[in-house]
Amino acid sequence: MTSADQSPVRGADVIIIGGGVAGLSTAWQLKKRGLSVLVIERQQLGNGSSGRAAGLLGQLRGTKAATKMLMDGLQVVYDLEKQTGLEIFVQTGSIRIAETEERSQEIRRLVDMGRSIRFPIVDLEIDKLQERLPYMKVDDIIDACFCPTDGHIQPAELVQAYVKAGRAEGVQYITNCRVEKILVEGGKGVGVQTAQGEFRADFIVNSTGPWSYYLADLSGTSLPTAAIGHYYLTTRPTDKVHVGKRSPAVRNRHHRIYSRPESGGLIVGMYEAEPDEYNIEDLPHDFDMSLMKAARDNYNVALLIHQAQQRFPWINERTPMTITSGIMTFTPDGKPFCGKLPDVEGLYHCAGFSGHGIVQSPAIGTIMSDLITRGETEYNISEIEADRYFELPELRDRVEVKARCADMYGRYYGQIEGQSS
Amino acid sequence: MKILVPTKRVPDTDQKIKVSSDGTGVQTNTLPFIINPFDAIALEEALRIQEGASDEVEVITVGIGNDEYEKELRAGLAMGADRAIHVSTDELLDPWNVSKVLKVIVEKEAPDLVLMGKQAVDDDSNQAGQFLAAQLDWPQATFISKIELADSKANVERETDLGIEKLSLNLPAVITADLRLNEPRYASLPNIMKAKKKPIDSIPLTDLGIEIEPKIEIISVEAPSSIRSCKKVETVDELLTLLRDEAKVL
């Protein structure tokens, strides 16, 4: 703790609202460039979606820009590991599998794209699959590819590393302090109103994840994000099934599931077609995502277990496991909003990571600080610019936004990537 | 064979608990409700007995409470219970009166075994099972971590401070479940569908023909103080002095 933590400054060059990975990464990068930075968090750092994430890092995405961002982000993570001594990234490699011809073509398109930017990919013989994943059913798989440099980021360690590195640079953190409103004067964001009074800044960053649309609303602007529920299960290791720490992650879009190793057990998560939707404005002010719990007869949990069983037949409703229940922030196209909107100067948004906040955050910190300090970035950000829907009046209607975001969540694994939809 | 599993609908005590404004209970309007975790363990055990038995075993759950209880009773049915009995009342009953209600249900259903949680996590009374056994004049075993049924007997293990105690009881009996008995399942997709059609027999408390005689009066409920004055001591002697002179615990 620095002495400033006891007597908080009443302002800074930049105020970052929300101490999840997006805000923490941005804070660290901005401070490195010499700006004074204050992070204000409603509860504890990393307590929201960041702390509930599975953290899968699959660098092979639908576009070159997205893949490059993840590849660069991994370099940032390696630097963070050196600097902090924390093990953040676990390189397990990852496998995409296909049961159908369509899914096989999807893999082939991704492989071609990946190879064109020299992303390492190994084609995998089906009989080699069983060797690598003895606990997975493989007899119906017709195609697979292996990305050896993939793996997962341990969310808690990433949060810790951002804070450790940020503190070393001199970032200030205020926790247990709810931002009630962003203060806008003459079309410019000038500060925030909190439970502990006002704080002033030249730049304000809205990195509040599921709360991002709500905070935008309160500030007189509009951000089309929505809060969508997500579940994953974590099995406990048993005598019969022990999942090795380096066992590859699996993406099985046909069954809408992903998996990765965790403490000798297996994490399996699902992007169901009809997710739970939340209205952040209806939740109590002290709502704590880490206390969310699924009922024993939750339909989407039952569906998750059912789908997990299709690929990992030893998993059923009686398997000793933990169900993790959390909230993701989705956007109508599944890509985040990074940058300013035309109606409020000085207010930057950094939210809507649609289930990929952990792995995108390392590069996003750089992009956000590029935009704030220079107004531009070397990255191709056309897909993630905050104002890409600004001119669409229908995306100011909450009902419409929620419907489109939930639909995007459902299509995330449901649709075939690379095909025009 | 018939197993009766009484369950209690409780606020999820893992959440942030606040005292209600009148100071006689906790604020429940924002709290999610769950089946008392020890009762879910009892239900799981009944389902495992059912699955392992060569004869037919019927598992019936009972709940006492208001109309909102139906949701949690459905969850029990989705886990696998055959049917549910809902004793409907808006009154909050203390353990003595809960046992009186259960006695009537037991006499009506004539189960071979009553399997329930050792206590509810809201009031932590740990009395209902014992009261029920006494009222029925049935054998009882509490805090059970293992159950085997054979030849109209229940052979059980209970964890005590001195070690594992093994008991053998004649059925019918009342057995209460401890944490380590099992890990309850989640409902499967087909069972969630089936549960929608399973019967919940609703009986008004007033139809049971018993007189509710409150034995406990709640005078006030207070939240534990979150302010703690901590002091760092340099030496063991200093600690001993403080414990003796200030805390007066030595």
XYZ file of C-alpha atoms in Angstrom:
671
model
C 0.000 0.000 0.000
C 1.247 3.441 -0.795
C 0.568 6.323 1.527
C -1.845 7.720 -1.040
C -4.134 4.755 -0.376
C -4.808 6.131 3.090
C -5.453 9.678 1.890
C -6.898 9.289 -1.597
C -6.089 11.979 -4.124
C -9.140 13.885 -5.228
C -8.252 13.667 -8.866
C -5.809 12.451 -11.487
C -5.068 12.765 -15.183
C -7.156 9.646 -15.744
C -9.897 8.042 -13.653
C -10.622 4.439 -14.472
C -13.988 3.181 -13.315
C -13.963 -0.545 -12.656
C -11.075 -2.660 -11.363
C -11.485 -5.641 -13.639
C -8.787 -6.754 -16.077
C -9.735 -4.182 -18.767
C -9.408 -1.241 -16.371
C -6.357 -2.609 -14.551
C -4.451 -3.242 -17.786
C -5.325 0.222 -19.117
C -4.319 1.852 -15.809
C -0.921 0.159 -15.818
C -0.172 1.112 -19.429
C -1.259 4.728 -18.955
C 0.872 5.159 -15.840
C 3.868 3.768 -17.721
C 3.380 6.636 -20.172
C 3.587 9.163 -17.385
C -0.054 9.994 -16.653
C -1.386 9.944 -13.088
C -4.043 7.242 -12.849
C -6.754 6.519 -10.306
C -8.732 3.264 -10.425
C -12.067 3.338 -8.604
C -13.670 -0.032 -7.884
C -17.118 -0.728 -6.398
C -15.915 -3.773 -4.462
C -12.541 -5.528 -4.611
C -10.199 -5.518 -7.604
C -11.033 -8.409 -9.941
C -14.203 -9.302 -8.033
C -16.640 -9.165 -10.968
C -16.566 -11.032 -14.274
C -12.739 -11.046 -14.230
C -12.677 -13.188 -11.115
C -15.215 -15.685 -12.490
C -13.656 -16.240 -15.918
C -12.308 -19.515 -17.284
C -9.572 -17.575 -19.118
C -9.149 -19.696 -22.244
C -6.647 -18.211 -24.663
C -7.341 -19.343 -28.205
C -5.418 -17.084 -30.522
C -6.885 -18.417 -33.745
C -9.802 -16.064 -34.371
C -11.961 -15.234 -37.330
C -9.877 -12.229 -38.410
C -6.172 -11.438 -38.651
C -6.576 -8.309 -36.516
C -8.113 -10.290 -33.639
C -5.469 -13.031 -33.841
C -2.633 -10.496 -33.908
C -4.031 -8.721 -30.859
C -4.056 -11.974 -28.889
C -0.558 -12.955 -30.047
C 0.802 -9.556 -28.951
C -1.135 -9.764 -25.696
C 0.650 -12.998 -24.880
C 3.984 -11.183 -25.128
C 2.665 -8.640 -22.610
C 1.720 -11.530 -20.313
C 5.234 -13.002 -20.574
C 6.650 -9.591 -19.589
C 4.236 -9.370 -16.670
C 5.310 -12.839 -15.515
C 8.966 -11.804 -15.548
C 8.217 -8.581 -13.736
C 5.968 -10.024 -11.040
C 7.181 -13.610 -10.665
C 3.601 -14.886 -11.032
C 2.593 -17.817 -13.229
C -0.162 -16.259 -15.304
C -0.238 -18.210 -18.552
C -0.455 -21.997 -18.646
C 0.530 -23.229 -22.073
C -1.461 -26.374 -22.751
C -2.043 -26.018 -26.453
C -5.595 -26.109 -27.708
C -7.564 -28.375 -29.983
C -10.463 -27.532 -32.233
C -12.539 -30.507 -33.219
C -15.163 -31.047 -35.900
C -17.872 -33.676 -36.120
C -19.437 -32.348 -39.317
C -18.236 -31.337 -42.763
C -19.267 -27.713 -42.117
C -17.251 -27.559 -38.921
C -14.309 -29.169 -40.672
C -14.392 -26.444 -43.335
C -14.544 -23.876 -40.562
C -11.355 -25.320 -39.057
C -9.659 -25.391 -42.483
C -10.478 -21.697 -43.088
C -9.072 -20.762 -39.692
C -5.952 -22.854 -40.292
C -5.342 -21.105 -43.633
C -5.803 -17.696 -42.050
C -3.513 -18.579 -39.117
C -0.761 -19.898 -41.340
C -0.911 -16.783 -43.496
C 0.241 -14.765 -40.472
C 2.674 -17.492 -39.302
C 0.617 -18.596 -36.346
C 1.812 -22.091 -35.377
C -0.761 -24.815 -36.115
C -0.350 -28.588 -36.250
C -2.797 -30.847 -38.069
C -3.798 -33.647 -35.776
C -4.448 -37.264 -36.738
C -7.644 -38.465 -35.112
C -5.911 -41.434 -33.421
C -3.387 -39.029 -31.895
C -6.286 -37.150 -30.308
C -7.100 -40.020 -27.969
C -3.488 -40.148 -26.846
C -3.521 -36.492 -25.924
C -6.988 -36.546 -24.391
C -7.625 -40.009 -22.937
C -10.707 -38.691 -21.100
C -12.466 -37.445 -24.260
C -14.775 -39.284 -26.631
C -13.195 -39.113 -30.089
C -14.901 -41.728 -32.279
C -17.227 -39.231 -33.975
C -14.582 -36.608 -34.730
C -13.646 -36.140 -38.383
C -11.204 -33.228 -38.206
C -9.023 -31.463 -35.662
C -6.241 -28.938 -35.423
C -3.814 -28.245 -32.618
C -2.467 -24.798 -31.693
C 0.548 -25.513 -29.478
C 1.053 -21.945 -28.233
C -2.511 -21.626 -26.857
C -3.537 -22.313 -23.293
C -5.250 -20.396 -20.559
C -4.610 -17.349 -18.458
C -5.197 -17.780 -14.735
C -7.580 -14.881 -14.053
C -6.701 -14.359 -10.375
C -2.980 -14.267 -11.166
C -3.526 -11.850 -14.052
C -5.458 -9.456 -11.787
C -2.742 -9.722 -9.163
C -0.008 -9.095 -11.732
C -1.710 -5.992 -13.165
C -2.089 -4.573 -9.659
C 1.467 -5.452 -8.639
C 2.907 -3.913 -11.803
C 0.525 -0.945 -11.571
C 1.423 -0.224 -7.947
C 5.114 -0.381 -8.813
C 4.485 2.337 -11.399
C 2.373 4.387 -8.981
C -1.231 3.716 -10.044
C -3.664 4.604 -7.223
C -6.499 2.211 -6.374
C -9.620 3.018 -4.386
C -11.784 -0.007 -3.552
C -15.242 -0.379 -1.999
C -16.236 2.904 -3.612
C -19.218 2.952 -5.947
C -19.255 5.436 -8.797
C -22.754 6.881 -8.912
C -22.369 9.079 -11.938
C -19.922 10.400 -14.483
C -19.835 14.192 -14.326
C -20.263 15.776 -17.737
C -19.827 19.521 -18.183
C -20.176 21.241 -21.549
C -20.134 17.938 -23.422
C -16.962 16.746 -21.686
C -16.469 14.189 -18.953
C -14.731 15.955 -16.081
C -14.946 13.586 -13.149
C -17.003 11.107 -11.207
C -19.405 11.312 -8.333
C -18.890 8.490 -5.821
C -19.983 7.353 -2.411
C -16.799 9.048 -1.161
C -17.335 12.366 -2.926
C -16.185 13.778 -6.241
C -13.013 13.001 -8.120
C -11.833 15.049 -11.114
C -9.865 14.004 -14.195
C -9.111 14.969 -17.799
C -9.898 11.485 -19.034
C -12.391 8.985 -17.721
C -12.508 5.315 -18.669
C -15.708 3.304 -18.337
C -14.402 -0.252 -17.874
C -17.261 -1.533 -15.772
C -18.134 -4.667 -17.743
C -21.810 -5.559 -17.181
C -22.388 -2.143 -15.612
C -20.991 -0.303 -18.668
C -24.329 0.436 -20.369
C -25.863 1.535 -17.082
C -23.036 3.972 -16.357
C -23.185 5.262 -19.942
C -26.933 5.867 -19.501
C -26.360 7.766 -16.253
C -23.857 9.965 -18.070
C -26.240 10.923 -20.815
C -24.736 8.716 -23.497
C -25.492 5.204 -24.687
C -23.453 2.013 -25.021
C -25.112 -1.072 -26.527
C -23.805 -3.745 -24.140
C -25.863 -6.283 -22.207
C -25.340 -8.487 -19.158
C -25.588 -12.163 -20.078
C -25.325 -15.135 -17.702
C -22.774 -17.877 -18.233
C -22.024 -21.134 -16.453
C -19.155 -23.544 -16.363
C -18.507 -26.656 -14.315
C -15.264 -27.737 -12.689
C -14.951 -31.428 -11.878
C -12.900 -32.613 -8.955
C -10.067 -35.028 -9.722
C -11.016 -38.660 -9.120
C -9.165 -41.981 -9.210
C -10.663 -42.612 -12.632
C -10.103 -39.260 -14.304
C -7.166 -37.038 -13.616
C -6.679 -34.183 -16.062
C -3.029 -33.215 -16.395
C -2.028 -29.588 -15.962
C -0.776 -29.450 -19.570
C -3.724 -31.280 -21.081
C -4.912 -29.265 -24.108
C -7.956 -27.036 -24.059
C -10.765 -28.197 -26.368
C -13.172 -26.125 -28.451
C -16.160 -28.166 -29.543
C -18.461 -25.726 -31.242
C -20.817 -28.414 -32.481
C -21.752 -29.180 -28.864
C -21.295 -25.504 -27.887
C -18.709 -26.350 -25.238
C -15.116 -25.580 -24.343
C -12.846 -27.293 -21.814
C -9.536 -26.864 -20.070
C -7.680 -28.466 -17.158
C -8.079 -27.071 -13.633
C -6.363 -28.496 -10.532
C -6.521 -32.089 -11.752
C -10.162 -31.728 -12.803
C -11.777 -30.372 -15.944
C -13.519 -27.079 -16.605
C -16.333 -27.360 -19.150
C -18.319 -24.280 -20.131
C -21.121 -23.762 -22.584
C -22.486 -21.034 -24.823
C -26.123 -22.066 -24.747
C -28.620 -20.872 -27.337
C -30.884 -19.149 -24.818
C -28.798 -17.561 -22.085
C -29.974 -15.890 -18.877
C -30.270 -12.115 -19.215
C -29.745 -9.646 -16.379
C -30.868 -6.068 -15.822
C -27.972 -4.509 -13.979
C -30.160 -1.588 -12.891
C -32.404 -4.019 -10.980
C -29.570 -5.573 -8.951
C -28.840 -4.246 -5.458
C -25.966 -1.728 -5.236
C -23.915 -4.213 -3.234
C -24.573 -7.088 -5.648
C -21.607 -9.440 -5.447
C -21.016 -11.613 -8.505
C -18.787 -13.972 -6.547
C -21.819 -15.014 -4.472
C -23.943 -16.094 -7.446
C -25.167 -19.651 -7.129
C -27.149 -21.875 -9.483
C -30.204 -23.745 -8.172
C -30.000 -27.569 -8.238
C -32.648 -27.592 -10.974
C -31.261 -24.731 -13.083
C -32.140 -25.550 -16.703
C -28.998 -24.087 -18.263
C -26.817 -25.959 -15.780
C -28.610 -29.195 -16.661
C -28.044 -28.373 -20.324
C -24.358 -27.682 -19.679
C -23.940 -31.036 -17.922
C -25.821 -32.777 -20.728
C -23.646 -31.199 -23.433
C -20.442 -31.844 -21.488
C -21.440 -35.506 -21.309
C -21.660 -35.741 -25.106
C -17.907 -35.143 -25.340
C -16.780 -36.322 -21.883
C -19.075 -39.284 -21.180
C -17.884 -39.715 -17.581
C -19.457 -36.387 -16.617
C -23.048 -36.516 -15.361
C -25.271 -34.734 -12.838
C -23.776 -36.802 -10.020
C -20.147 -36.021 -10.809
C -18.486 -34.210 -7.912
C -18.115 -30.704 -9.317
C -18.523 -27.004 -8.715
C -20.790 -24.877 -10.885
C -19.482 -21.368 -11.498
C -22.142 -18.846 -12.344
C -21.282 -15.379 -13.578
C -22.185 -12.513 -15.861
C -20.542 -11.706 -19.176
C -20.840 -8.439 -21.060
C -21.963 -9.026 -24.619
C -22.312 -6.686 -27.576
C -24.418 -7.129 -30.724
C -21.403 -8.396 -32.702
C -19.460 -10.082 -29.898
C -16.646 -7.522 -30.073
C -15.768 -4.952 -27.414
C -16.266 -1.194 -27.472
C -12.945 0.604 -27.115
C -12.688 4.388 -27.375
C -14.799 7.544 -27.334
C -18.340 8.275 -28.457
C -19.051 11.479 -30.361
C -21.395 12.948 -27.734
C -19.119 13.050 -24.670
C -15.522 14.234 -25.008
C -12.930 12.802 -22.606
C -15.023 9.746 -21.744
C -13.569 6.495 -23.056
C -15.341 3.161 -22.999
C -13.608 -0.172 -22.648
C -16.206 -2.877 -22.193
C -18.229 -5.604 -23.898
C -15.538 -8.241 -24.248
C -18.155 -10.932 -24.812
C -16.412 -13.686 -22.906
C -12.884 -12.711 -23.951
C -11.935 -9.957 -21.520
C -9.184 -11.872 -19.751
C -7.274 -12.772 -22.905
C -7.861 -9.506 -24.751
C -6.984 -7.285 -21.796
C -3.171 -7.329 -22.204
C -3.304 -5.799 -25.697
C -6.368 -3.678 -24.916
C -4.412 -1.793 -22.236
C -1.959 -0.716 -24.918
C -4.696 0.198 -27.383
C -6.631 2.245 -24.806
C -3.554 4.145 -23.710
C -2.651 4.764 -27.374
C -6.107 6.229 -27.945
C -6.057 8.348 -24.785
C -2.525 9.715 -25.122
C -2.210 9.959 -28.910
C -5.689 9.621 -30.310
C -4.568 6.752 -32.556
C -3.030 3.301 -32.457
C -1.014 1.029 -34.744
C -3.548 -1.714 -34.192
C -6.353 -2.229 -36.651
C -9.275 -1.385 -34.379
C -12.034 -0.941 -36.948
C -13.864 -3.961 -35.484
C -13.734 -2.752 -31.879
C -14.251 0.997 -32.164
C -16.700 2.291 -29.579
C -18.681 4.428 -32.042
C -19.383 1.778 -34.654
C -23.090 1.640 -33.761
C -23.467 5.237 -32.670
C -25.547 6.248 -35.689
C -28.014 3.387 -35.279
C -31.064 4.639 -33.316
C -32.344 1.077 -32.788
C -29.244 0.333 -30.717
C -30.283 2.919 -28.143
C -33.310 0.824 -27.276
C -32.522 -1.473 -24.324
C -34.950 -4.179 -25.401
C -33.425 -4.327 -28.871
C -29.845 -4.228 -27.537
C -30.530 -7.026 -25.056
C -32.151 -9.162 -27.730
C -29.252 -8.673 -30.155
C -26.601 -9.314 -27.500
C -28.337 -12.486 -26.256
C -28.666 -13.603 -29.869
C -24.954 -13.001 -30.436
C -24.144 -15.045 -27.335
C -26.301 -17.867 -28.690
C -24.691 -17.688 -32.124
C -21.171 -17.435 -30.699
C -20.701 -21.200 -30.892
C -23.903 -21.861 -32.787
C -22.945 -20.265 -36.088
C -20.197 -21.345 -38.447
C -17.335 -18.861 -38.281
C -16.110 -17.437 -41.573
C -19.413 -18.002 -43.322
C -21.527 -14.986 -44.081
C -24.495 -15.148 -41.732
C -40.200 -49.034 1.259
C -41.029 -45.417 1.822
C -38.610 -42.621 2.763
C -39.857 -39.245 3.925
C -37.486 -36.323 3.524
C -38.557 -33.134 5.329
C -36.915 -30.072 3.769
C -36.759 -26.450 4.826
C -36.690 -23.440 2.517
C -33.966 -21.133 3.808
C -32.311 -17.919 2.637
C -28.909 -18.623 1.138
C -26.670 -17.825 4.084
C -23.590 -17.408 1.880
C -25.050 -14.070 0.777
C -24.678 -10.784 2.597
C -27.111 -10.999 5.494
C -28.717 -7.830 6.833
C -30.976 -7.471 9.849
C -34.533 -6.441 8.987
C -35.620 -2.916 9.915
C -37.843 -4.115 12.795
C -34.900 -6.021 14.274
C -36.690 -9.358 14.581
C -35.101 -11.261 11.731
C -33.064 -10.909 8.556
C -33.997 -8.988 5.430
C -35.180 -11.628 3.019
C -36.566 -9.578 0.133
C -33.292 -9.540 -1.812
C -31.981 -12.923 -0.694
C -32.207 -15.993 -2.909
C -33.820 -18.999 -1.253
C -32.490 -22.529 -1.397
C -33.263 -25.966 0.007
C -31.443 -26.166 3.338
C -28.101 -27.733 2.261
C -28.280 -30.503 4.908
C -31.783 -31.409 3.685
C -30.446 -31.597 0.112
C -27.872 -34.086 1.421
C -30.671 -36.084 3.092
C -32.637 -36.086 -0.179
C -29.580 -37.188 -2.140
C -29.074 -40.074 0.272
C -32.715 -41.129 -0.078
C -32.310 -41.110 -3.862
C -29.156 -43.228 -3.629
C -30.956 -45.720 -1.381
C -33.755 -45.811 -3.962
C -31.347 -46.406 -6.822
C -29.446 -49.117 -4.960
C -32.449 -51.002 -3.665
C -33.779 -54.219 -5.155
C -37.287 -53.425 -3.925
C -39.315 -50.413 -4.859
C -38.536 -47.329 -2.775
C -40.702 -44.223 -2.782
C -39.084 -40.907 -1.888
C -41.408 -38.170 -0.642
C -40.318 -34.680 0.344
C -42.221 -32.459 2.763
C -41.985 -28.695 3.053
C -43.687 -26.277 5.425
C -44.041 -22.690 4.278
C -45.725 -20.128 2.083
C -46.723 -20.475 -1.572
C -43.263 -19.523 -2.800
C -42.002 -22.826 -1.485
C -43.252 -24.564 -4.609
C -40.097 -23.551 -6.505
C -37.783 -25.331 -4.065
C -40.119 -28.334 -3.828
C -39.941 -28.607 -7.640
C -36.153 -28.542 -7.363
C -36.375 -31.550 -5.035
C -38.661 -33.318 -7.498
C -36.209 -32.496 -10.301
C -33.405 -34.063 -8.285
C -35.522 -37.222 -8.291
C -38.075 -37.290 -5.455
C -41.307 -39.067 -6.482
C -43.723 -36.589 -4.969
C -43.902 -33.669 -2.570
C -46.174 -32.577 0.244
C -46.531 -28.870 0.878
C -47.953 -27.823 4.248
C -48.934 -24.281 3.430
C -48.726 -21.534 5.997
C -47.389 -17.998 6.218
C -46.413 -18.606 9.827
C -42.761 -19.225 10.689
C -42.689 -22.264 12.940
C -40.091 -23.047 15.552
C -38.544 -26.549 15.652
C -41.047 -27.878 18.205
C -44.001 -26.956 16.021
C -42.217 -28.188 12.899
C -41.893 -31.573 14.577
C -45.590 -31.520 15.497
C -46.489 -30.909 11.839
C -44.108 -33.611 10.664
C -45.570 -36.073 13.157
C -48.985 -35.718 11.529
C -47.464 -36.234 8.061
C -45.522 -39.290 9.270
C -48.660 -40.813 10.768
C -50.475 -40.236 7.479
C -47.722 -41.546 5.187
C -46.275 -44.268 7.453
C -42.728 -44.151 6.058
C -40.057 -46.680 7.028
C -37.490 -43.952 7.401
C -37.451 -40.196 7.974
C -34.233 -38.761 6.602
C -33.579 -35.064 7.170
C -30.796 -32.520 7.593
C -29.154 -32.327 10.995
C -30.106 -28.650 11.180
C -31.238 -25.738 9.035
C -28.619 -23.156 8.165
C -30.910 -20.212 8.948
C -31.596 -20.815 12.667
C -29.028 -23.582 13.325
C -31.386 -25.037 15.930
C -30.563 -28.712 15.418
C -33.772 -29.811 17.143
C -36.502 -30.774 14.663
C -35.202 -34.308 13.996
C -34.743 -35.058 17.678
C -38.156 -33.637 18.624
C -39.808 -35.660 15.864
C -38.204 -38.941 16.989
C -39.269 -38.237 20.573
C -42.854 -37.434 19.564
C -43.089 -40.584 17.462
C -41.208 -42.635 20.041
C -38.933 -43.856 17.229
C -35.214 -44.578 17.403
C -33.035 -41.720 16.173
C -29.499 -41.233 14.906
C -28.124 -37.740 14.344
C -25.122 -36.258 12.482
C -24.871 -39.279 10.218
C -22.037 -39.634 7.721
C -22.840 -43.147 6.454
C -26.025 -45.222 6.130
C -26.578 -48.874 5.218
C -30.020 -50.411 5.264
C -30.441 -54.167 5.767
C -33.150 -56.429 7.245
C -35.365 -53.650 8.637
C -32.347 -52.073 10.286
C -30.258 -49.012 9.579
C -26.561 -49.341 10.289
C -25.110 -45.856 10.520
C -21.938 -44.003 11.359
C -21.851 -40.686 13.152
C -18.861 -38.453 13.473
C -18.191 -37.410 17.042
C -15.319 -35.558 18.661
C -14.021 -38.886 19.940
C -14.169 -40.723 16.620
C -16.664 -42.565 14.455
C -19.585 -44.012 16.394
C -21.364 -46.966 14.764
C -25.025 -47.505 15.589
C -27.675 -49.963 14.531
C -31.317 -48.851 14.623
C -34.568 -50.671 14.078
C -36.748 -49.141 11.390
C -38.819 -47.033 11.317
C -36.385 -44.413 12.555
C -35.414 -40.775 12.240
C -31.942 -40.158 10.837
C -30.356 -36.723 10.384
C -27.634 -36.074 7.818
C -24.251 -34.459 8.346
C -22.170 -32.709 5.712
C -19.972 -35.635 4.767
C -22.780 -38.090 4.026
C -22.686 -37.282 0.291
C -22.572 -34.537 -2.295
C -26.011 -33.701 -3.733
C -26.534 -33.953 -7.476
C -27.798 -31.410 -9.953
C -31.028 -32.200 -11.718
C -30.692 -33.792 -15.143
C -32.532 -32.386 -18.177
C -35.095 -35.223 -18.355
C -35.716 -34.992 -14.607
C -36.378 -31.246 -14.812
C -39.015 -32.018 -17.458
C -40.511 -34.894 -15.446
C -40.626 -32.767 -12.279
C -43.083 -30.399 -13.925
C -45.653 -33.199 -13.980
C -44.941 -34.695 -10.568
C -47.595 -34.060 -7.914
C -47.238 -31.562 -5.072
C -49.932 -32.294 -2.525
C -50.773 -29.006 -0.822
C -52.356 -29.133 2.631
C -53.217 -25.994 4.635
C -51.583 -26.095 8.066
C -54.981 -25.353 9.577
C -56.343 -28.646 8.179
C -53.872 -30.767 10.122
C -55.828 -30.504 13.356
C -52.915 -29.513 15.527
C -52.465 -26.547 17.763
C -49.431 -24.402 17.113
C -47.828 -23.602 20.434
C -44.834 -21.277 19.975
C -41.984 -22.266 22.286
C -39.542 -19.604 21.170
C -40.007 -15.865 21.177
C -37.499 -13.850 19.161
C -36.769 -10.739 21.183
C -34.236 -9.152 18.868
C -31.781 -9.950 16.097
C -28.531 -8.041 15.827
C -25.760 -8.165 13.247
C -22.335 -8.922 14.676
C -20.280 -5.768 14.914
C -17.941 -5.366 11.966
C -15.758 -2.917 13.872
C -12.861 -4.688 15.462
C -10.146 -2.881 17.288
C -6.928 -4.687 16.486
C -3.645 -4.116 18.229
C -0.232 -5.393 17.224
C 1.917 -6.649 20.078
C 5.695 -6.942 20.061
C 6.262 -9.729 22.563
C 4.527 -12.787 23.969
C 4.641 -11.242 27.432
C 2.796 -8.186 26.178
C 0.130 -10.455 24.663
C -0.228 -12.368 27.934
C -0.580 -9.141 29.882
C -3.309 -7.921 27.530
C -5.173 -11.224 27.641
C -5.011 -11.210 31.436
C -5.640 -7.553 32.273
C -7.648 -6.188 29.373
C -9.520 -9.131 27.846
C -9.645 -10.896 31.211
C -9.675 -14.317 29.567
C -6.694 -15.732 31.483
